[in-house]
Coordinates of C-alpha atoms in Angstrom, one line a residue:
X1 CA 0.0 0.0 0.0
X2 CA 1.2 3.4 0.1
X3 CA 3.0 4.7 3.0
X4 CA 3.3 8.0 4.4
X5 CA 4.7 8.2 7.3
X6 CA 6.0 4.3 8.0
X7 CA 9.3 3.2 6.9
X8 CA 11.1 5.7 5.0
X9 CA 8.7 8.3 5.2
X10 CA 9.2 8.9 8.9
X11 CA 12.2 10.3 7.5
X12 CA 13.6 13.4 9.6
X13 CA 15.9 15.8 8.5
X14 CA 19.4 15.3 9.9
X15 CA 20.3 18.7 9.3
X16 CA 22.9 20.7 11.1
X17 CA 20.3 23.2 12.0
X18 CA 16.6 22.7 13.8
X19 CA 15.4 20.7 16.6
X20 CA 15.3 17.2 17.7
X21 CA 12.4 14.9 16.8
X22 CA 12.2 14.8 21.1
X23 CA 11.7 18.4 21.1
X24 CA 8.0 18.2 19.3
X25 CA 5.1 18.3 21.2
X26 CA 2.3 16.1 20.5
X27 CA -0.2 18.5 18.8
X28 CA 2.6 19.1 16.7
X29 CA 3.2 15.7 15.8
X30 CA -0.3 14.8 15.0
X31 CA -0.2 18.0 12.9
X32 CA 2.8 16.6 10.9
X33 CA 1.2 13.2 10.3
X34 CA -1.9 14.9 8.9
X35 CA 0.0 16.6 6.7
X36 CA 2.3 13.8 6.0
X37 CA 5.2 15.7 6.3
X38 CA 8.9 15.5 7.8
X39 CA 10.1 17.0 10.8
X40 CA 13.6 17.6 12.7
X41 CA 15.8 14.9 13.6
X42 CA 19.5 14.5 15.6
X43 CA 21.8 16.4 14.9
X44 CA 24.8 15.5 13.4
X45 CA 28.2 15.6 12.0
X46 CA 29.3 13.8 9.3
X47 CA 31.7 10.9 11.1
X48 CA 28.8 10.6 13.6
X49 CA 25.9 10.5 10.6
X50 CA 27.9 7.7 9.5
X51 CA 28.6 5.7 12.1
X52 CA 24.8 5.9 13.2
X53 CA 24.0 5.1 9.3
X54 CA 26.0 1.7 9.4
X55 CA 25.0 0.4 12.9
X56 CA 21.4 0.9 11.6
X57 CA 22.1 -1.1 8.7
X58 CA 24.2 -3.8 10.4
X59 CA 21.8 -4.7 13.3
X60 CA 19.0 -4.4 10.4
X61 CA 20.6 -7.3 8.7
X62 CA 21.7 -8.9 11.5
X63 CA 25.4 -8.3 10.4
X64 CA 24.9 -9.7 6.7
X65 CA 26.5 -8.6 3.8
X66 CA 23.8 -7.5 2.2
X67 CA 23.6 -6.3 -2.0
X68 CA 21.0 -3.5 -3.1
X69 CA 18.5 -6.3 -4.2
X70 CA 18.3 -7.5 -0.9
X71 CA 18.1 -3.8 0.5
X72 CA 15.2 -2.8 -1.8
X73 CA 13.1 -6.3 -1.1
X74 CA 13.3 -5.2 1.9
X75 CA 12.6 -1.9 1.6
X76 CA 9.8 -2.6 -0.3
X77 CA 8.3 -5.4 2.4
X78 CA 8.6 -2.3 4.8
X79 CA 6.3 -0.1 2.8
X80 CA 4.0 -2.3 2.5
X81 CA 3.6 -4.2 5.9
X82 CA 1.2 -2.9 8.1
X83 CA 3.0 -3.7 10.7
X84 CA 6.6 -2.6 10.9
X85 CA 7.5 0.6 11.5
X86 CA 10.6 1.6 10.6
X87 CA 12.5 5.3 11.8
X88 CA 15.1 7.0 9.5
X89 CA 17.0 10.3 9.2
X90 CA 17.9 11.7 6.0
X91 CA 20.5 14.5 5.7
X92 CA 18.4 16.1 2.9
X93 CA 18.5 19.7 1.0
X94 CA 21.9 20.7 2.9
X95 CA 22.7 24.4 1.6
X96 CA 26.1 23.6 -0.2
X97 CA 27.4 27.3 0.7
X98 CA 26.9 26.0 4.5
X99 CA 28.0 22.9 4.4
X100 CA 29.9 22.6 1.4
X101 CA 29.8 21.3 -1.7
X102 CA 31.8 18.5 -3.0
X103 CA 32.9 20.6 -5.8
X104 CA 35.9 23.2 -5.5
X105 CA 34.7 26.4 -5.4
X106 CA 36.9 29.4 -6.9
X107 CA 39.3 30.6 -4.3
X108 CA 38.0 28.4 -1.5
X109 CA 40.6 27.5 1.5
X110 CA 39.0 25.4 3.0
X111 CA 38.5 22.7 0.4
X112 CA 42.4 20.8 -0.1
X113 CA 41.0 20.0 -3.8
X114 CA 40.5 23.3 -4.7
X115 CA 44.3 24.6 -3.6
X116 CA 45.8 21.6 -5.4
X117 CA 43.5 21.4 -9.0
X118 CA 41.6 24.4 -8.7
X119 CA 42.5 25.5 -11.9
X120 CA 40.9 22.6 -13.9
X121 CA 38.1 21.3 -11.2
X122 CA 37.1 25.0 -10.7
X123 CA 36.3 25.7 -13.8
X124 CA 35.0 22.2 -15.1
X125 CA 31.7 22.6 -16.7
X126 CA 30.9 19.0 -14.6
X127 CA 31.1 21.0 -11.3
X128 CA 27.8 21.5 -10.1
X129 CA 28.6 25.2 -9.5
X130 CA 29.1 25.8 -12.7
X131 CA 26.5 24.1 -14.3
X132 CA 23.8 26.6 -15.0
X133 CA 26.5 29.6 -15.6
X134 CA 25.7 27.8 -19.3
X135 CA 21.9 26.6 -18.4
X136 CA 18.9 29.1 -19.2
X137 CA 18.7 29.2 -15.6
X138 CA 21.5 31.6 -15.4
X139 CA 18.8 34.1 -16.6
X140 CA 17.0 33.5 -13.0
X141 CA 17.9 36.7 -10.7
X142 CA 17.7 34.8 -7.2
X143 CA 20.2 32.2 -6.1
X144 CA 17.7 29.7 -5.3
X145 CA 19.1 26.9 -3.1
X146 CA 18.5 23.4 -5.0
X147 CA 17.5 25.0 -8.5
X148 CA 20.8 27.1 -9.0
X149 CA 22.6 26.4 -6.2
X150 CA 23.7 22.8 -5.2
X151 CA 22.2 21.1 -2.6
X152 CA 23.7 18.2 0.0
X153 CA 22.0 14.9 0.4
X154 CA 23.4 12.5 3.0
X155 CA 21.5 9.1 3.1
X156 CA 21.6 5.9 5.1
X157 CA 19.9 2.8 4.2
X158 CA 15.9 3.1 3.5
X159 CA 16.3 6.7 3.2
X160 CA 14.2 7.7 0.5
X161 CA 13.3 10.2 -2.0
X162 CA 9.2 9.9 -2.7
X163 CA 7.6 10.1 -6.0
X164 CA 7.9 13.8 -7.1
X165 CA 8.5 15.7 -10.6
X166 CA 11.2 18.8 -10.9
X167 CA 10.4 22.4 -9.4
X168 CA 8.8 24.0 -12.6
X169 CA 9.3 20.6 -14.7
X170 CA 13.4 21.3 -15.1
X171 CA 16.2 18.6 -15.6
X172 CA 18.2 17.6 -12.6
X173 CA 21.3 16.4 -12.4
X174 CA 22.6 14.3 -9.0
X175 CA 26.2 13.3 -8.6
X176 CA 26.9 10.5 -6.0
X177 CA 30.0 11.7 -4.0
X178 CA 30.7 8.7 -1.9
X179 CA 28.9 5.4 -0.2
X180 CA 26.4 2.7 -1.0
X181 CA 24.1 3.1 -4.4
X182 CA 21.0 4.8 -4.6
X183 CA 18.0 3.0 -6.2
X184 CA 16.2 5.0 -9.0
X185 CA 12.6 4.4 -10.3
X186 CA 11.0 7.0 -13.2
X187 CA 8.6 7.7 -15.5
X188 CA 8.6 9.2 -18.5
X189 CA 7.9 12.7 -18.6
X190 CA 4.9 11.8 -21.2
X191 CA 3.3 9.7 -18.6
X192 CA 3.2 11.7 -15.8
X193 CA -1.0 12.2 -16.3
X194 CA -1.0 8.4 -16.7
X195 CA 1.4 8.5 -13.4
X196 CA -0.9 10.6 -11.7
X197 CA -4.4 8.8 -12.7
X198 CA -2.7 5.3 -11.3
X199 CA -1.4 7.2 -8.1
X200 CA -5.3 9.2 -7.4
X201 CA -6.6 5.2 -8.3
X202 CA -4.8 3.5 -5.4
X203 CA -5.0 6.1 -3.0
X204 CA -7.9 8.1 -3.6
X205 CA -8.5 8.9 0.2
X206 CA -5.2 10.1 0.4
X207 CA -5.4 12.9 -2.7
X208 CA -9.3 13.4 -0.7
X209 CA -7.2 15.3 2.5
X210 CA -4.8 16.7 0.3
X211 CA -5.1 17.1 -3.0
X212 CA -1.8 18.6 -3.9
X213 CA 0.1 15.7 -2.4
X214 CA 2.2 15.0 -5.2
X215 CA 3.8 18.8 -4.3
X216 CA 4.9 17.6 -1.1
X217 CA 7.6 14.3 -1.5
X218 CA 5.9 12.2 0.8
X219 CA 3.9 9.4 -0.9
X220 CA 5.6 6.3 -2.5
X221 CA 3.8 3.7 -4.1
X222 CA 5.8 0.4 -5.4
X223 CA 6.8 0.4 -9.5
X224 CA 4.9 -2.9 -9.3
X225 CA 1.9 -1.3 -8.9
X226 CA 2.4 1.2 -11.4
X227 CA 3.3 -1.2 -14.3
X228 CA 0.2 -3.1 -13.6
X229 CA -1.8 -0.1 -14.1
X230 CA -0.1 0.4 -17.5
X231 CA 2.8 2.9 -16.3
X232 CA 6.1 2.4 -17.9
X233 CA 8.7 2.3 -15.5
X234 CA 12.6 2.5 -15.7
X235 CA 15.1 1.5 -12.6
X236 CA 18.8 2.2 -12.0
X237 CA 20.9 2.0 -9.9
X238 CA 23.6 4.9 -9.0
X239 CA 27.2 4.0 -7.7
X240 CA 29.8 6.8 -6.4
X241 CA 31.5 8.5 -8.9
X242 CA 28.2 8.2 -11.2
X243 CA 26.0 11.2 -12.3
X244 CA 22.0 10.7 -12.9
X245 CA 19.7 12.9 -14.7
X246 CA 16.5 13.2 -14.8
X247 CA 14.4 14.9 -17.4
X248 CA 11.3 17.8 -17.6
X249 CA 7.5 16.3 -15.6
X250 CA 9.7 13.1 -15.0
X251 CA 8.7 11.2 -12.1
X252 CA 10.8 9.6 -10.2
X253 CA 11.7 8.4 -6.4
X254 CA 14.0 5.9 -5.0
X255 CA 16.0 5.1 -2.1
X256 CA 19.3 5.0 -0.8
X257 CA 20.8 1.2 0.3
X258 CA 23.2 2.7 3.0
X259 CA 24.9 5.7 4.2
X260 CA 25.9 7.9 1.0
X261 CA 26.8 11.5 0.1
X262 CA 25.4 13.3 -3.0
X263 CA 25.0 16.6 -4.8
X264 CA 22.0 17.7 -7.4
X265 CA 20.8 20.8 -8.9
X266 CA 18.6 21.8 -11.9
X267 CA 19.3 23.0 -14.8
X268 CA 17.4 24.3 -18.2
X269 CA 18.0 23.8 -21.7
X270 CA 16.3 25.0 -24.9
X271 CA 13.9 22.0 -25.4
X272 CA 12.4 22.2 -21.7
X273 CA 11.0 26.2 -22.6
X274 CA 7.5 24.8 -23.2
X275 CA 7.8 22.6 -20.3
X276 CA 7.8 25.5 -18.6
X277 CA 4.9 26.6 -19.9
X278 CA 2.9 23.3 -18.9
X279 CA 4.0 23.6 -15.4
X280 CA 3.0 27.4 -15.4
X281 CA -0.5 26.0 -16.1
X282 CA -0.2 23.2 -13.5
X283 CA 1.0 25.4 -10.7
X284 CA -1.8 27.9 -11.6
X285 CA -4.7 24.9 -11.1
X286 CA -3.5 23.8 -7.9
X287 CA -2.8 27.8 -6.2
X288 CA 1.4 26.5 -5.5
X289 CA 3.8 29.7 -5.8
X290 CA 6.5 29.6 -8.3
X291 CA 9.7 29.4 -7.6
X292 CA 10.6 32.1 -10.9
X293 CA 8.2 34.0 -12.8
X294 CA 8.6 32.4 -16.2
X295 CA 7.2 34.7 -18.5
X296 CA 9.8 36.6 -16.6
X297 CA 12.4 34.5 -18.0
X298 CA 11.1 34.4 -21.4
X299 CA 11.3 38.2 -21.9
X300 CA 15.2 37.9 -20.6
X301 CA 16.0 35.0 -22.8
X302 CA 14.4 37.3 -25.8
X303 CA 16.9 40.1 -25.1
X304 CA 19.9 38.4 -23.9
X305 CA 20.4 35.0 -25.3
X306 CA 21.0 35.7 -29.2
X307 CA 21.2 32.0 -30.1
X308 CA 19.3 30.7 -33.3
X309 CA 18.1 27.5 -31.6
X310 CA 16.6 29.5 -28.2
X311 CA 14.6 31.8 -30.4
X312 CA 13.2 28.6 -32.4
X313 CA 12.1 27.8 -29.1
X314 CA 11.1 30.9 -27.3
X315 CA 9.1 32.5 -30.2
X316 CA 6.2 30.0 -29.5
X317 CA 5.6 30.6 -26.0
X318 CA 6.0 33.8 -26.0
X319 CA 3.1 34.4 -28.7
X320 CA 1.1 32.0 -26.2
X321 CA 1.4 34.0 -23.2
X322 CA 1.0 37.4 -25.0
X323 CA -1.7 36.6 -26.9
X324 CA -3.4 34.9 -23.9
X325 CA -2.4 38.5 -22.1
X326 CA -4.0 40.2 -25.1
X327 CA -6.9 38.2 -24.8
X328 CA -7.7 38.6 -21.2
X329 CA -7.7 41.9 -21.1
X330 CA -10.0 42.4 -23.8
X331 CA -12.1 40.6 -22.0
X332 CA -11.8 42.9 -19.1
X333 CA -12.7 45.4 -21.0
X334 CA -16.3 43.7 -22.5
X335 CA -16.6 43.7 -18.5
X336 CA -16.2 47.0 -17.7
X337 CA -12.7 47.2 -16.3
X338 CA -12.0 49.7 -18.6
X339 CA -9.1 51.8 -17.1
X340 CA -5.6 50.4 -18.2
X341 CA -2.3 51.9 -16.7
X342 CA 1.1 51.2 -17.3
X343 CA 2.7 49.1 -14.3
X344 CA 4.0 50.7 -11.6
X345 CA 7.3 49.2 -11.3
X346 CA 8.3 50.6 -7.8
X347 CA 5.6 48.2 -6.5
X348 CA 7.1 45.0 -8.0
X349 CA 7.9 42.2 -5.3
X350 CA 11.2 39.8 -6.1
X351 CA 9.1 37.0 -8.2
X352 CA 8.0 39.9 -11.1
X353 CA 10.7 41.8 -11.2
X354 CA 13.0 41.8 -14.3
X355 CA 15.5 38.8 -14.1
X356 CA 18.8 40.1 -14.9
X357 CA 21.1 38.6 -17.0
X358 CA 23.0 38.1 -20.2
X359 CA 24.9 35.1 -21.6
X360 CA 28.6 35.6 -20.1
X361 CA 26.6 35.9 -16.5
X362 CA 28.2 33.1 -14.5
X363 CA 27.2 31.5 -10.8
X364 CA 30.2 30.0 -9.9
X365 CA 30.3 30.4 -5.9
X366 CA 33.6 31.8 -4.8
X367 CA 35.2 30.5 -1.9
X368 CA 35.3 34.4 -0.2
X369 CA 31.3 34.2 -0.2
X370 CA 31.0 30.8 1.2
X371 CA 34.0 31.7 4.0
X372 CA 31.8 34.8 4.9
X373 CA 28.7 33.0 5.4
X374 CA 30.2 30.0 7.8
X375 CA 32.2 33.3 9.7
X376 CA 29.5 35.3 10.2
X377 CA 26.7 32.2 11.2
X378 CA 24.6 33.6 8.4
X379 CA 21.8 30.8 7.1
X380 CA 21.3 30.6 3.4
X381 CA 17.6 31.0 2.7
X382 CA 15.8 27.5 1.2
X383 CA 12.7 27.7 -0.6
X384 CA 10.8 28.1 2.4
X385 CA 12.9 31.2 3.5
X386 CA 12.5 32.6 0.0
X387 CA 9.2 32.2 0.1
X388 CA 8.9 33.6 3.6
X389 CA 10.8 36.6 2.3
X390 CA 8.3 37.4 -0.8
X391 CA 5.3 37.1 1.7
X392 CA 7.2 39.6 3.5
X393 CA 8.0 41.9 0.7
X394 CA 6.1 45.2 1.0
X395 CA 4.7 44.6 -2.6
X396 CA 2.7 41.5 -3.8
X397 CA 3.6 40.1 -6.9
X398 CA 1.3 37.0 -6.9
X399 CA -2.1 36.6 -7.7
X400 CA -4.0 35.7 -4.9
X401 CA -6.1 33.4 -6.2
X402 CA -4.0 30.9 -8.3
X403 CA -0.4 32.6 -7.2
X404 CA 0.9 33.2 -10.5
X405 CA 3.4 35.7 -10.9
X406 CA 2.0 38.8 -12.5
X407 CA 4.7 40.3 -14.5
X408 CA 3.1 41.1 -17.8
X409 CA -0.1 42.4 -16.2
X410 CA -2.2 42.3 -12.9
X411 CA -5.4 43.3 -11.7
X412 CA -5.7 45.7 -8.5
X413 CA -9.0 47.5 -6.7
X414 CA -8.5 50.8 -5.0
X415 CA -10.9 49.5 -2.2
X416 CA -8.5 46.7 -1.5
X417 CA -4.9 47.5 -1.6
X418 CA -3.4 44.4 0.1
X419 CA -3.9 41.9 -2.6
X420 CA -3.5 41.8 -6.5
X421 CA -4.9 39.5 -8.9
X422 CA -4.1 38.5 -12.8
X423 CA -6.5 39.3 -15.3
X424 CA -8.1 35.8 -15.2
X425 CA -9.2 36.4 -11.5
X426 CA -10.0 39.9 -11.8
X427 CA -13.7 39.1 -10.8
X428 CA -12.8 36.8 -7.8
X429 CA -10.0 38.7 -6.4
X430 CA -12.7 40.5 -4.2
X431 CA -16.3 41.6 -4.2
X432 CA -15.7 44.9 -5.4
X433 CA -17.4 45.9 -8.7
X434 CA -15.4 44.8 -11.5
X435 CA -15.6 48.3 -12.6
X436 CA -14.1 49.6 -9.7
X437 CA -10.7 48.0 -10.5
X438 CA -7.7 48.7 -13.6
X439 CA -5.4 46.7 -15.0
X440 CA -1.0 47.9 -15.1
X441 CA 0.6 46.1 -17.6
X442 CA 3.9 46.2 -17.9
X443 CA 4.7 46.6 -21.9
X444 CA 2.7 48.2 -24.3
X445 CA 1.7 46.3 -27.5
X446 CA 3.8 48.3 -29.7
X447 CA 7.4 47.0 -27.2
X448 CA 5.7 43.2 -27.3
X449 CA 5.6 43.1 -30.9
X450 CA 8.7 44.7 -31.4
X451 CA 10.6 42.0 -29.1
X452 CA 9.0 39.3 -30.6
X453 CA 9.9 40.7 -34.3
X454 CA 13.2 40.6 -32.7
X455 CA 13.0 37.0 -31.7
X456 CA 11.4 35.7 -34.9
X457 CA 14.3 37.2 -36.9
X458 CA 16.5 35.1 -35.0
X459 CA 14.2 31.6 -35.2
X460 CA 13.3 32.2 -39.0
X461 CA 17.3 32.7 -40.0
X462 CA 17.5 29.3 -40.8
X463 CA 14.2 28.8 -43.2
X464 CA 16.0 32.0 -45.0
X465 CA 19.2 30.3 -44.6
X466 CA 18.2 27.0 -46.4
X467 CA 16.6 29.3 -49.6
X468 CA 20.0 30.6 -49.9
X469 CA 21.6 27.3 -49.8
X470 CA 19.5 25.9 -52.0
X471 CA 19.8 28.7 -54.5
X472 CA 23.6 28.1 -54.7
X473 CA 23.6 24.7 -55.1
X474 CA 20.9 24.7 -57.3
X475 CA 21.8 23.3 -61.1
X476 CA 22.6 25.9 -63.9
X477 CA 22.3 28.7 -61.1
X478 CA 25.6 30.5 -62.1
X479 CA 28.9 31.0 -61.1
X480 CA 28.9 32.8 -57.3
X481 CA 32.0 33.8 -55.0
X482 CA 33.9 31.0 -52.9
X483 CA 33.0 33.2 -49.9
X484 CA 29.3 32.9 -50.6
X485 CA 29.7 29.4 -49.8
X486 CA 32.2 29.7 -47.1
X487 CA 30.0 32.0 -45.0
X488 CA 27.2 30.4 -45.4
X489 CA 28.8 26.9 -44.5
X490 CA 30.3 28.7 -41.1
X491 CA 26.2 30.4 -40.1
X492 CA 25.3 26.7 -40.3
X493 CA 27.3 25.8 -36.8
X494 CA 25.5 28.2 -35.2
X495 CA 22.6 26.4 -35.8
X496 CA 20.7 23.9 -33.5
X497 CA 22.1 20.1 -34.2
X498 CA 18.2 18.8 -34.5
X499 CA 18.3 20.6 -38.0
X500 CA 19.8 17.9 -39.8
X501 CA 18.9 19.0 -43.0
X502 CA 20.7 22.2 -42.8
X503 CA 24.3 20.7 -41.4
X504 CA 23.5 18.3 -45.1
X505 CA 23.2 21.7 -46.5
X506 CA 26.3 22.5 -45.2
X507 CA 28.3 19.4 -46.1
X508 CA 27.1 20.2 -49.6
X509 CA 28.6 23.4 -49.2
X510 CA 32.2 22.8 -47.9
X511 CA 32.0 19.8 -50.6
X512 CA 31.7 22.8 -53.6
X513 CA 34.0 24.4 -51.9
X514 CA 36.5 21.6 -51.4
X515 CA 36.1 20.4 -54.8
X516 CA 37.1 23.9 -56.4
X517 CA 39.6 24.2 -54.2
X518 CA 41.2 20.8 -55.4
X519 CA 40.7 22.1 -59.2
X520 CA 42.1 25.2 -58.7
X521 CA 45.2 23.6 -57.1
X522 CA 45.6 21.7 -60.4
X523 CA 44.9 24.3 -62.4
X524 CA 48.2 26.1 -60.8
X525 CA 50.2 22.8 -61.5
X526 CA 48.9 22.5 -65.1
X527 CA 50.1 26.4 -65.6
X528 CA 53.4 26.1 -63.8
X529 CA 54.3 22.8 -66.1
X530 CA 52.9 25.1 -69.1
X531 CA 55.2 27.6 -68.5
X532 CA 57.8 25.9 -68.0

């Protein structure tokens, strides 16, 4: 059946910070297990993690050498017992600029790797740090802990990380420092509805109390379940020194088979941009606050990333969200909200403001910042601090309705200053008169169109491209300049790999160009022995 809070999901966090699990009172622990949440554990060091981690495992298994089959049969027997109950602490989301991250960060005393090999493990595009100085995500203005910034998981045996998807449906990327493997179980991102349907069958009482639960990484139901009900599921198995990725609306969970250290983030390429989208929309229908405003985003990528293959992406979603804009406002109008403003920037809170960035931005942590924040006891805000701090913002930025970020446009009423809506809620964001309340938007349509002429120039270059190919290579179409062919042959690289008819073009190309170079080379030899 599922679990929720036996075996694995009685899981505390054994962070550095926060109370024991002894320092709860009861309300507060019947609380928790209505909400099937976590709550504090021990605190410990590392050494001490460990050597707790192994003892558990040992008298577990009555001192056999056990292989991760074994571990995740009985894992699995655990879950689904009604009767044992099993207690474990997982060192989960550790703040790497705390704790540390495995990685060498630049100038960093404290880490022997980093004074020895900075200069190539630094600056390796494999070091978490640096990951998303060359991901979309480098666009994002907040360091957010676990999307940008690495997080620390340290795991002992049955620790486990429940059936969940990606904040805003990103990839992830986990490296597996040291220890025992961790067991992986996933689902394609184009099953997740079919996930979900087979999760809300089993369970249904459970989705009842909360029907967000999926939000919350508490719920594990076995893959044996889920293939019966039709879901394709994959397993792996992770060994130190490997990296796992995981891809946009993925599913996935697992466990750990004994004490283990290991370092994830997310990260953003082109392809996930309408994955975005979709988990815009999902978000939206179940009220959750984002963790970026991603029209946001899309309006940076549009003037800072000059890429060909980003604008083949971005041009799409941006028509979708401005015409949707376009649309809802016009339907405001037909209401009788009638009185449109331009958005009063002053008032923006951190989710809509503009994300700053441009495509030599980097992330990498230096060792100076991370020194600081151990000196000075300074505690790097997590989601929920980041959170905290927008709810404390002096300006709302969120709808208050379905919590979308309101950068393009929002809805306010003069009557009721606290709270702001977007233009879908306009009518629900209080009982005011519709008529009442105006609209600030942020561009006008005359700067929308104009960025999005700017990023369909980009997306269309290689349609125009492949006409000009085309036209040179065409039979009978005349003699042209080697550098015709040269230049276009070099645009071609910039182009986006899936295009695989235009890098054909381009072979074409470099083959004309090759060939004449060949026959003017011979046409030289034929002229020197000619004048000879």
């Amino acid at each position: 059946s599922v679990y929720t809070r036996s075996a694995a999901e009685e899981n505390g966090k054994a962070a550095t910070e926060g109370g024991g699990a002894g320092d709860q009172k009861p309300e507060e622990e019947e609380e928790e297990a209505a909400n099937f949440g976590y709550h504090d554990g021990k605190k410990y060091t590392l050494k001490t993690y460990k050597a707790m981690a192994d003892e558990f495992k040992a008298t577990y298994f009555k001192g056999a050498e056990v292989g991760e089959e074994e571990v995740e049969d009985a894992y699995w027997n655990i879950v689904t017992s009604a009767e044992e109950d099993v207690k474990i602490e997982y060192g989960s989301e550790l703040h790497s600029t705390i704790h540390g991250s495995g990685f060498p960060t630049n100038g960093n005393a404290l880490n022997p790797l980093d004074q020895a090999t900075g200069s190539v493990y630094t600056r390796s595009a494999w070091n978490l740090n640096n990951l998303n100085a060359s991901s979309l995500l480098r666009f994002v203005r907040e360091d957010i802990p676990g999307v940008i910034l690495p997080w620390i998981y340290v795991g002992m045996c049955f620790s486990t990380f429940c059936w969940h998807y990606e904040d805003h449906f990103l990839y992830s990327v986990n490296y597996l420092w040291e220890g025992e493997p961790k067991l992986w179980y996933g689902v394609p991102g184009d099953e997740a509805g079919l996930f979900e349907e087979a999760m809300r069958d089993y369970a249904p009482e459970l989705f009842v109390q909360q029907p967000d639960l999926l939000f919350h990484l508490v719920t594990m139901i076995s893959p044996k379940v889920l293939l019966e009900k039709g879901v394709h599921v994959c397993r792996a198995v992770q060994r130190a020194g490997e990296l796992m990725l995981t891809f946009p609306r993925a599913y996935h969970g697992g466990l750990n088979t004994g004490y283990n250290v290991a370092e994830s983030c997310n990260f953003a390429v082109t392809d996930w941009i309408p994955w975005g989208w979709l988990s815009d929309q999902t978000y939206r229908s179940f009220g959750k606050s984002h963790v970026f405003s991603h029209p946001s985003l899309l309006f940076s990528l549009a003037d800072d990333d000059d890429s060909v293959q980003t604008a083949m992406w971005l041009l799409p979603e941006m028509m979708r969200y401005t015409e949707l804009e376009s649309k809802a406002i016009k339907d405001l109008r037909e209401m009788g909200c009638t009185d449109i403003r331009p958005m009063n920037l002053a008032t923006q809170g951190v989710l809509s403001k503009p994300i700053v960035g441009d495509s030599n931005t980097s992330v990498v942590l230096t060792g100076k910042r991370v020194r600081k924040q151990r000196r000075d006891g300074q505690v790097v805000s997590g989601m929920d601090e980041i959170r905290r701090a927008r709810d404390e913002d002096e300006f709302v930025d969120e709808c208050c309705v379905c919590r979308t970020s309101t950068f393009l446009s929002l809805v306010r009423c003069p009557s009721c200053p606290n709270i702001v809506a977007c233009c879908e809620h306009a009518s629900s964001m209080c009982s005011c008169p519709i008529g009442n309340k105006f609209v600030e938007r942020r561009y006008t349509d005359d700067h929308v169109q104009r960025v999005i002429d700017h990023v369909s120039s980009r997306a269309s270059r290689p349609a125009l491209w492949r006409v000009q190919a085309e036209a040179l290579l065409a039979p009978g179409g005349g003699a042209h300049p080697m550098r015709s062919y040269t230049s276009l042959a070099a645009e071609c690289d910039r182009f986006p790999r899936f295009l695989e008819w235009a890098f054909a073009l381009r072979d074409r190309l470099r083959a004309v160009t090759a060939n004449a170079r060949a026959w003017g080379a011979r046409a030289q030899e034929v002229l020197a022995v000619t004048e000879a």
